[in-house]
PDB file of N, CA and C in Angstrom:
ATOM      1  N   MET W  29      13.303   9.670 -15.743  1.00 70.00           N
ATOM      2  CA  MET W  29      12.422   9.159 -14.716  1.00 70.00           C
ATOM      3  C   MET W  29      11.217   8.502 -15.379  1.00 70.00           C
ATOM      4  N   VAL W  30      10.674   7.493 -14.763  1.00 81.00           N
ATOM      5  CA  VAL W  30       9.591   6.706 -15.333  1.00 81.00           C
ATOM      6  C   VAL W  30       8.335   7.537 -15.592  1.00 81.00           C
ATOM      7  N   GLN W  31       8.104   8.581 -14.836  1.00 86.00           N
ATOM      8  CA  GLN W  31       6.876   9.357 -15.004  1.00 86.00           C
ATOM      9  C   GLN W  31       6.755   9.965 -16.393  1.00 86.00           C
ATOM     10  N   ASN W  32       7.846  10.060 -17.110  1.00 90.00           N
ATOM     11  CA  ASN W  32       7.803  10.589 -18.469  1.00 90.00           C
ATOM     12  C   ASN W  32       7.362   9.545 -19.489  1.00 90.00           C
ATOM     13  N   ASP W  33       7.313   8.278 -19.069  1.00 93.00           N
ATOM     14  CA  ASP W  33       7.013   7.193 -19.994  1.00 93.00           C
ATOM     15  C   ASP W  33       5.731   6.432 -19.679  1.00 93.00           C
ATOM     16  N   VAL W  34       5.056   6.777 -18.584  1.00 94.00           N
ATOM     17  CA  VAL W  34       3.844   6.063 -18.186  1.00 94.00           C
ATOM     18  C   VAL W  34       2.747   7.056 -17.817  1.00 94.00           C
ATOM     19  N   ASP W  35       1.527   6.553 -17.747  1.00 95.00           N
ATOM     20  CA  ASP W  35       0.393   7.397 -17.388  1.00 95.00           C
ATOM     21  C   ASP W  35       0.139   7.449 -15.886  1.00 95.00           C
ATOM     22  N   ALA W  36       0.606   6.435 -15.143  1.00 94.00           N
ATOM     23  CA  ALA W  36       0.402   6.367 -13.700  1.00 94.00           C
ATOM     24  C   ALA W  36       1.325   5.294 -13.131  1.00 94.00           C
ATOM     25  N   VAL W  37       1.473   5.284 -11.813  1.00 93.00           N
ATOM     26  CA  VAL W  37       2.205   4.211 -11.135  1.00 93.00           C
ATOM     27  C   VAL W  37       1.253   3.529 -10.157  1.00 93.00           C
ATOM     28  N   ASP W  38       1.435   2.225  -9.982  1.00 94.00           N
ATOM     29  CA  ASP W  38       0.555   1.444  -9.123  1.00 94.00           C
ATOM     30  C   ASP W  38       1.390   0.693  -8.100  1.00 94.00           C
ATOM     31  N   LEU W  39       1.011   0.807  -6.848  1.00 92.00           N
ATOM     32  CA  LEU W  39       1.640   0.043  -5.780  1.00 92.00           C
ATOM     33  C   LEU W  39       0.812  -1.226  -5.601  1.00 92.00           C
ATOM     34  N   ASN W  40       1.375  -2.365  -6.005  1.00 91.00           N
ATOM     35  CA  ASN W  40       0.660  -3.633  -5.964  1.00 91.00           C
ATOM     36  C   ASN W  40       0.837  -4.260  -4.586  1.00 91.00           C
ATOM     37  N   LEU W  41      -0.216  -4.222  -3.796  1.00 89.00           N
ATOM     38  CA  LEU W  41      -0.192  -4.789  -2.453  1.00 89.00           C
ATOM     39  C   LEU W  41      -1.019  -6.058  -2.395  1.00 89.00           C
ATOM     40  N   GLY W  42      -1.100  -6.756  -3.510  1.00 84.00           N
ATOM     41  CA  GLY W  42      -1.938  -7.931  -3.587  1.00 84.00           C
ATOM     42  C   GLY W  42      -1.206  -9.252  -3.587  1.00 84.00           C
ATOM     43  N   CYS W  43       0.090  -9.264  -3.849  1.00 76.00           N
ATOM     44  CA  CYS W  43       0.823 -10.520  -3.976  1.00 76.00           C
ATOM     45  C   CYS W  43       1.018 -11.185  -2.618  1.00 76.00           C
ATOM     46  N   PRO W  44       0.426 -12.397  -2.409  1.00 78.00           N
ATOM     47  CA  PRO W  44       0.544 -13.080  -1.116  1.00 78.00           C
ATOM     48  C   PRO W  44       1.649 -14.136  -1.080  1.00 78.00           C
ATOM     49  N   GLU W  45       2.454 -14.243  -2.110  1.00 78.00           N
ATOM     50  CA  GLU W  45       3.472 -15.297  -2.174  1.00 78.00           C
ATOM     51  C   GLU W  45       4.559 -15.098  -1.122  1.00 78.00           C
ATOM     52  N   ASN W  46       5.142 -16.190  -0.654  1.00 79.00           N
ATOM     53  CA  ASN W  46       6.190 -16.108   0.369  1.00 79.00           C
ATOM     54  C   ASN W  46       7.384 -15.290  -0.079  1.00 79.00           C
ATOM     55  N   ILE W  47       7.690 -15.313  -1.363  1.00 81.00           N
ATOM     56  CA  ILE W  47       8.817 -14.511  -1.850  1.00 81.00           C
ATOM     57  C   ILE W  47       8.560 -13.031  -1.610  1.00 81.00           C
ATOM     58  N   ALA W  48       7.288 -12.635  -1.633  1.00 78.00           N
ATOM     59  CA  ALA W  48       6.944 -11.241  -1.349  1.00 78.00           C
ATOM     60  C   ALA W  48       7.237 -10.908   0.112  1.00 78.00           C
ATOM     61  N   MET W  49       7.031 -11.854   0.996  1.00 76.00           N
ATOM     62  CA  MET W  49       7.331 -11.623   2.407  1.00 76.00           C
ATOM     63  C   MET W  49       8.837 -11.462   2.591  1.00 76.00           C
ATOM     64  N   ARG W  50       9.602 -12.326   1.958  1.00 81.00           N
ATOM     65  CA  ARG W  50      11.064 -12.232   2.079  1.00 81.00           C
ATOM     66  C   ARG W  50      11.581 -10.943   1.462  1.00 81.00           C
ATOM     67  N   GLY W  51      10.952 -10.510   0.374  1.00 81.00           N
ATOM     68  CA  GLY W  51      11.376  -9.290  -0.305  1.00 81.00           C
ATOM     69  C   GLY W  51      10.746  -8.028   0.249  1.00 81.00           C
ATOM     70  N   ARG W  52       9.825  -8.193   1.203  1.00 80.00           N
ATOM     71  CA  ARG W  52       9.128  -7.067   1.847  1.00 80.00           C
ATOM     72  C   ARG W  52       8.344  -6.246   0.824  1.00 80.00           C
ATOM     73  N   TYR W  53       7.506  -6.948   0.057  1.00 82.00           N
ATOM     74  CA  TYR W  53       6.621  -6.278  -0.887  1.00 82.00           C
ATOM     75  C   TYR W  53       5.307  -7.041  -0.967  1.00 82.00           C
ATOM     76  N   GLY W  54       4.428  -6.611  -1.852  1.00 84.00           N
ATOM     77  CA  GLY W  54       3.146  -7.282  -2.029  1.00 84.00           C
ATOM     78  C   GLY W  54       2.249  -7.121  -0.811  1.00 84.00           C
ATOM     79  N   SER W  55       1.412  -8.110  -0.578  1.00 83.00           N
ATOM     80  CA  SER W  55       0.430  -8.020   0.505  1.00 83.00           C
ATOM     81  C   SER W  55       1.082  -7.943   1.884  1.00 83.00           C
ATOM     82  N   PHE W  56       2.333  -8.335   1.996  1.00 82.00           N
ATOM     83  CA  PHE W  56       3.008  -8.286   3.286  1.00 82.00           C
ATOM     84  C   PHE W  56       3.270  -6.857   3.742  1.00 82.00           C
ATOM     85  N   LEU W  57       3.301  -5.915   2.802  1.00 86.00           N
ATOM     86  CA  LEU W  57       3.441  -4.506   3.177  1.00 86.00           C
ATOM     87  C   LEU W  57       2.181  -3.965   3.842  1.00 86.00           C
ATOM     88  N   LEU W  58       1.069  -4.664   3.703  1.00 85.00           N
ATOM     89  CA  LEU W  58      -0.169  -4.208   4.349  1.00 85.00           C
ATOM     90  C   LEU W  58      -0.040  -4.204   5.867  1.00 85.00           C
ATOM     91  N   ARG W  59       0.960  -4.889   6.376  1.00 82.00           N
ATOM     92  CA  ARG W  59       1.212  -4.901   7.820  1.00 82.00           C
ATOM     93  C   ARG W  59       1.987  -3.669   8.265  1.00 82.00           C
ATOM     94  N   GLU W  60       2.466  -2.885   7.308  1.00 85.00           N
ATOM     95  CA  GLU W  60       3.280  -1.710   7.609  1.00 85.00           C
ATOM     96  C   GLU W  60       2.580  -0.462   7.079  1.00 85.00           C
ATOM     97  N   THR W  61       1.470  -0.136   7.675  1.00 87.00           N
ATOM     98  CA  THR W  61       0.633   0.952   7.144  1.00 87.00           C
ATOM     99  C   THR W  61       1.335   2.297   7.160  1.00 87.00           C
ATOM    100  N   ASP W  62       2.120   2.587   8.183  1.00 90.00           N
ATOM    101  CA  ASP W  62       2.830   3.875   8.207  1.00 90.00           C
ATOM    102  C   ASP W  62       3.778   3.997   7.017  1.00 90.00           C
ATOM    103  N   LEU W  63       4.472   2.920   6.690  1.00 92.00           N
ATOM    104  CA  LEU W  63       5.372   2.918   5.539  1.00 92.00           C
ATOM    105  C   LEU W  63       4.594   3.107   4.243  1.00 92.00           C
ATOM    106  N   LEU W  64       3.478   2.408   4.099  1.00 91.00           N
ATOM    107  CA  LEU W  64       2.665   2.544   2.886  1.00 91.00           C
ATOM    108  C   LEU W  64       2.194   3.977   2.682  1.00 91.00           C
ATOM    109  N   ILE W  65       1.709   4.574   3.742  1.00 94.00           N
ATOM    110  CA  ILE W  65       1.212   5.946   3.649  1.00 94.00           C
ATOM    111  C   ILE W  65       2.356   6.897   3.295  1.00 94.00           C
ATOM    112  N   GLU W  66       3.514   6.666   3.851  1.00 96.00           N
ATOM    113  CA  GLU W  66       4.670   7.509   3.530  1.00 96.00           C
ATOM    114  C   GLU W  66       5.099   7.332   2.077  1.00 96.00           C
ATOM    115  N   ILE W  67       5.085   6.114   1.568  1.00 94.00           N
ATOM    116  CA  ILE W  67       5.415   5.878   0.159  1.00 94.00           C
ATOM    117  C   ILE W  67       4.471   6.660  -0.736  1.00 94.00           C
ATOM    118  N   VAL W  68       3.185   6.536  -0.488  1.00 96.00           N
ATOM    119  CA  VAL W  68       2.186   7.222  -1.315  1.00 96.00           C
ATOM    120  C   VAL W  68       2.333   8.739  -1.175  1.00 96.00           C
ATOM    121  N   ARG W  69       2.563   9.205   0.021  1.00 97.00           N
ATOM    122  CA  ARG W  69       2.731  10.648   0.244  1.00 97.00           C
ATOM    123  C   ARG W  69       3.921  11.184  -0.559  1.00 97.00           C
ATOM    124  N   ARG W  70       5.027  10.459  -0.516  1.00 96.00           N
ATOM    125  CA  ARG W  70       6.220  10.903  -1.269  1.00 96.00           C
ATOM    126  C   ARG W  70       5.996  10.838  -2.776  1.00 96.00           C
ATOM    127  N   TRP W  71       5.319   9.795  -3.228  1.00 94.00           N
ATOM    128  CA  TRP W  71       4.982   9.738  -4.653  1.00 94.00           C
ATOM    129  C   TRP W  71       4.164  10.958  -5.039  1.00 94.00           C
ATOM    130  N   ASN W  72       3.161  11.256  -4.232  1.00 94.00           N
ATOM    131  CA  ASN W  72       2.273  12.375  -4.526  1.00 94.00           C
ATOM    132  C   ASN W  72       3.041  13.702  -4.557  1.00 94.00           C
ATOM    133  N   GLN W  73       4.016  13.856  -3.703  1.00 95.00           N
ATOM    134  CA  GLN W  73       4.805  15.081  -3.645  1.00 95.00           C
ATOM    135  C   GLN W  73       5.798  15.197  -4.799  1.00 95.00           C
ATOM    136  N   ASN W  74       6.260  14.052  -5.306  1.00 93.00           N
ATOM    137  CA  ASN W  74       7.377  14.088  -6.252  1.00 93.00           C
ATOM    138  C   ASN W  74       7.063  13.640  -7.672  1.00 93.00           C
ATOM    139  N   LEU W  75       5.877  13.130  -7.908  1.00 93.00           N
ATOM    140  CA  LEU W  75       5.519  12.692  -9.258  1.00 93.00           C
ATOM    141  C   LEU W  75       4.475  13.624  -9.857  1.00 93.00           C
ATOM    142  N   SER W  76       4.509  13.742 -11.155  1.00 93.00           N
ATOM    143  CA  SER W  76       3.510  14.578 -11.837  1.00 93.00           C
ATOM    144  C   SER W  76       2.387  13.741 -12.435  1.00 93.00           C
ATOM    145  N   ILE W  77       2.393  12.440 -12.142  1.00 94.00           N
ATOM    146  CA  ILE W  77       1.363  11.526 -12.643  1.00 94.00           C
ATOM    147  C   ILE W  77       0.627  10.907 -11.459  1.00 94.00           C
ATOM    148  N   PRO W  78      -0.568  10.370 -11.671  1.00 94.00           N
ATOM    149  CA  PRO W  78      -1.320   9.759 -10.573  1.00 94.00           C
ATOM    150  C   PRO W  78      -0.672   8.468 -10.071  1.00 94.00           C
ATOM    151  N   SER W  79      -0.981   8.149  -8.825  1.00 94.00           N
ATOM    152  CA  SER W  79      -0.561   6.866  -8.262  1.00 94.00           C
ATOM    153  C   SER W  79      -1.794   6.152  -7.720  1.00 94.00           C
ATOM    154  N   THR W  80      -1.750   4.832  -7.783  1.00 95.00           N
ATOM    155  CA  THR W  80      -2.844   4.008  -7.287  1.00 95.00           C
ATOM    156  C   THR W  80      -2.270   2.886  -6.427  1.00 95.00           C
ATOM    157  N   CYS W  81      -3.140   2.257  -5.644  1.00 95.00           N
ATOM    158  CA  CYS W  81      -2.746   1.119  -4.829  1.00 95.00           C
ATOM    159  C   CYS W  81      -3.767   0.007  -5.016  1.00 95.00           C
ATOM    160  N   LYS W  82      -3.275  -1.182  -5.328  1.00 92.00           N
ATOM    161  CA  LYS W  82      -4.146  -2.358  -5.391  1.00 92.00           C
ATOM    162  C   LYS W  82      -3.929  -3.131  -4.105  1.00 92.00           C
ATOM    163  N   ILE W  83      -5.016  -3.350  -3.346  1.00 90.00           N
ATOM    164  CA  ILE W  83      -4.852  -4.030  -2.072  1.00 90.00           C
ATOM    165  C   ILE W  83      -5.815  -5.202  -1.936  1.00 90.00           C
ATOM    166  N   ARG W  84      -5.559  -6.010  -0.946  1.00 85.00           N
ATOM    167  CA  ARG W  84      -6.432  -7.125  -0.569  1.00 85.00           C
ATOM    168  C   ARG W  84      -7.201  -6.722   0.678  1.00 85.00           C
ATOM    169  N   LEU W  85      -8.258  -7.441   0.942  1.00 87.00           N
ATOM    170  CA  LEU W  85      -8.981  -7.288   2.191  1.00 87.00           C
ATOM    171  C   LEU W  85      -8.029  -7.676   3.323  1.00 87.00           C
ATOM    172  N   LEU W  86      -7.910  -6.817   4.321  1.00 85.00           N
ATOM    173  CA  LEU W  86      -7.002  -7.098   5.431  1.00 85.00           C
ATOM    174  C   LEU W  86      -7.495  -8.300   6.225  1.00 85.00           C
ATOM    175  N   ASP W  87      -6.559  -9.141   6.638  1.00 79.00           N
ATOM    176  CA  ASP W  87      -6.953 -10.347   7.364  1.00 79.00           C
ATOM    177  C   ASP W  87      -7.305 -10.029   8.812  1.00 79.00           C
ATOM    178  N   GLU W  88      -7.918 -10.966   9.455  1.00 71.00           N
ATOM    179  CA  GLU W  88      -8.392 -10.797  10.827  1.00 71.00           C
ATOM    180  C   GLU W  88      -7.293 -11.036  11.862  1.00 71.00           C
ATOM    181  N   CYS W  89      -6.085 -11.348  11.426  1.00 66.00           N
ATOM    182  CA  CYS W  89      -5.015 -11.707  12.348  1.00 66.00           C
ATOM    183  C   CYS W  89      -4.118 -10.538  12.735  1.00 66.00           C
ATOM    184  N   SER W  90      -4.368  -9.378  12.205  1.00 69.00           N
ATOM    185  CA  SER W  90      -3.529  -8.228  12.524  1.00 69.00           C
ATOM    186  C   SER W  90      -3.554  -7.945  14.023  1.00 69.00           C
ATOM    187  N   PRO W  91      -2.387  -7.662  14.607  1.00 70.00           N
ATOM    188  CA  PRO W  91      -2.370  -7.334  16.031  1.00 70.00           C
ATOM    189  C   PRO W  91      -3.102  -6.021  16.338  1.00 70.00           C
ATOM    190  N   ASP W  92      -3.195  -5.143  15.358  1.00 72.00           N
ATOM    191  CA  ASP W  92      -3.893  -3.861  15.520  1.00 72.00           C
ATOM    192  C   ASP W  92      -5.347  -4.052  15.098  1.00 72.00           C
ATOM    193  N   LYS W  93      -6.276  -3.947  16.035  1.00 75.00           N
ATOM    194  CA  LYS W  93      -7.687  -4.192  15.736  1.00 75.00           C
ATOM    195  C   LYS W  93      -8.248  -3.235  14.685  1.00 75.00           C
ATOM    196  N   SER W  94      -7.683  -2.035  14.571  1.00 74.00           N
ATOM    197  CA  SER W  94      -8.180  -1.077  13.582  1.00 74.00           C
ATOM    198  C   SER W  94      -7.756  -1.441  12.166  1.00 74.00           C
ATOM    199  N   LEU W  95      -6.896  -2.452  12.032  1.00 74.00           N
ATOM    200  CA  LEU W  95      -6.418  -2.883  10.721  1.00 74.00           C
ATOM    201  C   LEU W  95      -6.872  -4.295  10.400  1.00 74.00           C
ATOM    202  N   ARG W  96      -8.092  -4.636  10.797  1.00 82.00           N
ATOM    203  CA  ARG W  96      -8.628  -5.977  10.549  1.00 82.00           C
ATOM    204  C   ARG W  96      -9.881  -5.905   9.705  1.00 82.00           C
ATOM    205  N   GLY W  97     -10.039  -6.878   8.828  1.00 87.00           N
ATOM    206  CA  GLY W  97     -11.278  -7.069   8.091  1.00 87.00           C
ATOM    207  C   GLY W  97     -11.699  -5.895   7.214  1.00 87.00           C
ATOM    208  N   LEU W  98     -12.988  -5.868   6.915  1.00 90.00           N
ATOM    209  CA  LEU W  98     -13.528  -4.861   6.007  1.00 90.00           C
ATOM    210  C   LEU W  98     -13.327  -3.448   6.536  1.00 90.00           C
ATOM    211  N   GLN W  99     -13.657  -3.198   7.789  1.00 89.00           N
ATOM    212  CA  GLN W  99     -13.520  -1.836   8.324  1.00 89.00           C
ATOM    213  C   GLN W  99     -12.067  -1.384   8.327  1.00 89.00           C
ATOM    214  N   GLY W 100     -11.156  -2.272   8.676  1.00 90.00           N
ATOM    215  CA  GLY W 100      -9.733  -1.937   8.633  1.00 90.00           C
ATOM    216  C   GLY W 100      -9.267  -1.634   7.228  1.00 90.00           C
ATOM    217  N   THR W 101      -9.776  -2.399   6.267  1.00 91.00           N
ATOM    218  CA  THR W 101      -9.426  -2.176   4.870  1.00 91.00           C
ATOM    219  C   THR W 101      -9.925  -0.805   4.415  1.00 91.00           C
ATOM    220  N   LEU W 102     -11.158  -0.480   4.783  1.00 93.00           N
ATOM    221  CA  LEU W 102     -11.704   0.834   4.423  1.00 93.00           C
ATOM    222  C   LEU W 102     -10.911   1.959   5.084  1.00 93.00           C
ATOM    223  N   ASN W 103     -10.508   1.772   6.336  1.00 91.00           N
ATOM    224  CA  ASN W 103      -9.688   2.774   7.020  1.00 91.00           C
ATOM    225  C   ASN W 103      -8.368   2.996   6.293  1.00 91.00           C
ATOM    226  N   LEU W 104      -7.735   1.892   5.892  1.00 92.00           N
ATOM    227  CA  LEU W 104      -6.473   1.999   5.165  1.00 92.00           C
ATOM    228  C   LEU W 104      -6.689   2.697   3.826  1.00 92.00           C
ATOM    229  N   CYS W 105      -7.746   2.345   3.122  1.00 94.00           N
ATOM    230  CA  CYS W 105      -8.032   2.991   1.830  1.00 94.00           C
ATOM    231  C   CYS W 105      -8.196   4.498   1.990  1.00 94.00           C
ATOM    232  N   LYS W 106      -8.890   4.912   3.034  1.00 95.00           N
ATOM    233  CA  LYS W 106      -9.076   6.347   3.291  1.00 95.00           C
ATOM    234  C   LYS W 106      -7.741   7.023   3.582  1.00 95.00           C
ATOM    235  N   SER W 107      -6.881   6.354   4.327  1.00 94.00           N
ATOM    236  CA  SER W 107      -5.567   6.919   4.637  1.00 94.00           C
ATOM    237  C   SER W 107      -4.698   7.027   3.392  1.00 94.00           C
ATOM    238  N   LEU W 108      -4.743   6.000   2.543  1.00 95.00           N
ATOM    239  CA  LEU W 108      -3.969   6.029   1.304  1.00 95.00           C
ATOM    240  C   LEU W 108      -4.490   7.117   0.369  1.00 95.00           C
ATOM    241  N   GLU W 109      -5.799   7.274   0.316  1.00 96.00           N
ATOM    242  CA  GLU W 109      -6.384   8.326  -0.509  1.00 96.00           C
ATOM    243  C   GLU W 109      -5.973   9.707   0.020  1.00 96.00           C
ATOM    244  N   ALA W 110      -6.011   9.881   1.320  1.00 96.00           N
ATOM    245  CA  ALA W 110      -5.604  11.167   1.913  1.00 96.00           C
ATOM    246  C   ALA W 110      -4.131  11.472   1.638  1.00 96.00           C
ATOM    247  N   ALA W 111      -3.322  10.416   1.507  1.00 96.00           N
ATOM    248  CA  ALA W 111      -1.896  10.593   1.219  1.00 96.00           C
ATOM    249  C   ALA W 111      -1.636  10.894  -0.247  1.00 96.00           C
ATOM    250  N   GLY W 112      -2.648  10.683  -1.096  1.00 94.00           N
ATOM    251  CA  GLY W 112      -2.482  11.044  -2.504  1.00 94.00           C
ATOM    252  C   GLY W 112      -2.776   9.972  -3.521  1.00 94.00           C
ATOM    253  N   ALA W 113      -3.132   8.777  -3.091  1.00 91.00           N
ATOM    254  CA  ALA W 113      -3.434   7.699  -4.052  1.00 91.00           C
ATOM    255  C   ALA W 113      -4.825   7.901  -4.631  1.00 91.00           C
TER     256      ALA W 113
END
């Protein structure tokens, strides 16, 4: 398992390229907060090394008002931290 060869794992949620949307990764995962929190929670439960998340400021176009702009970004960061990141 990779945890034996690295110091930490990072979930990169910063890539805005269209290929990331087609592949369902990068910044496009920021639209799926429940999935992100579950990924981090499972990592925290099953890995013996730290995990981190690199994210972008959430855009203002999210249909969920609690996931928009700076406050939405801070809310997501708190949720990811509570899940173990």
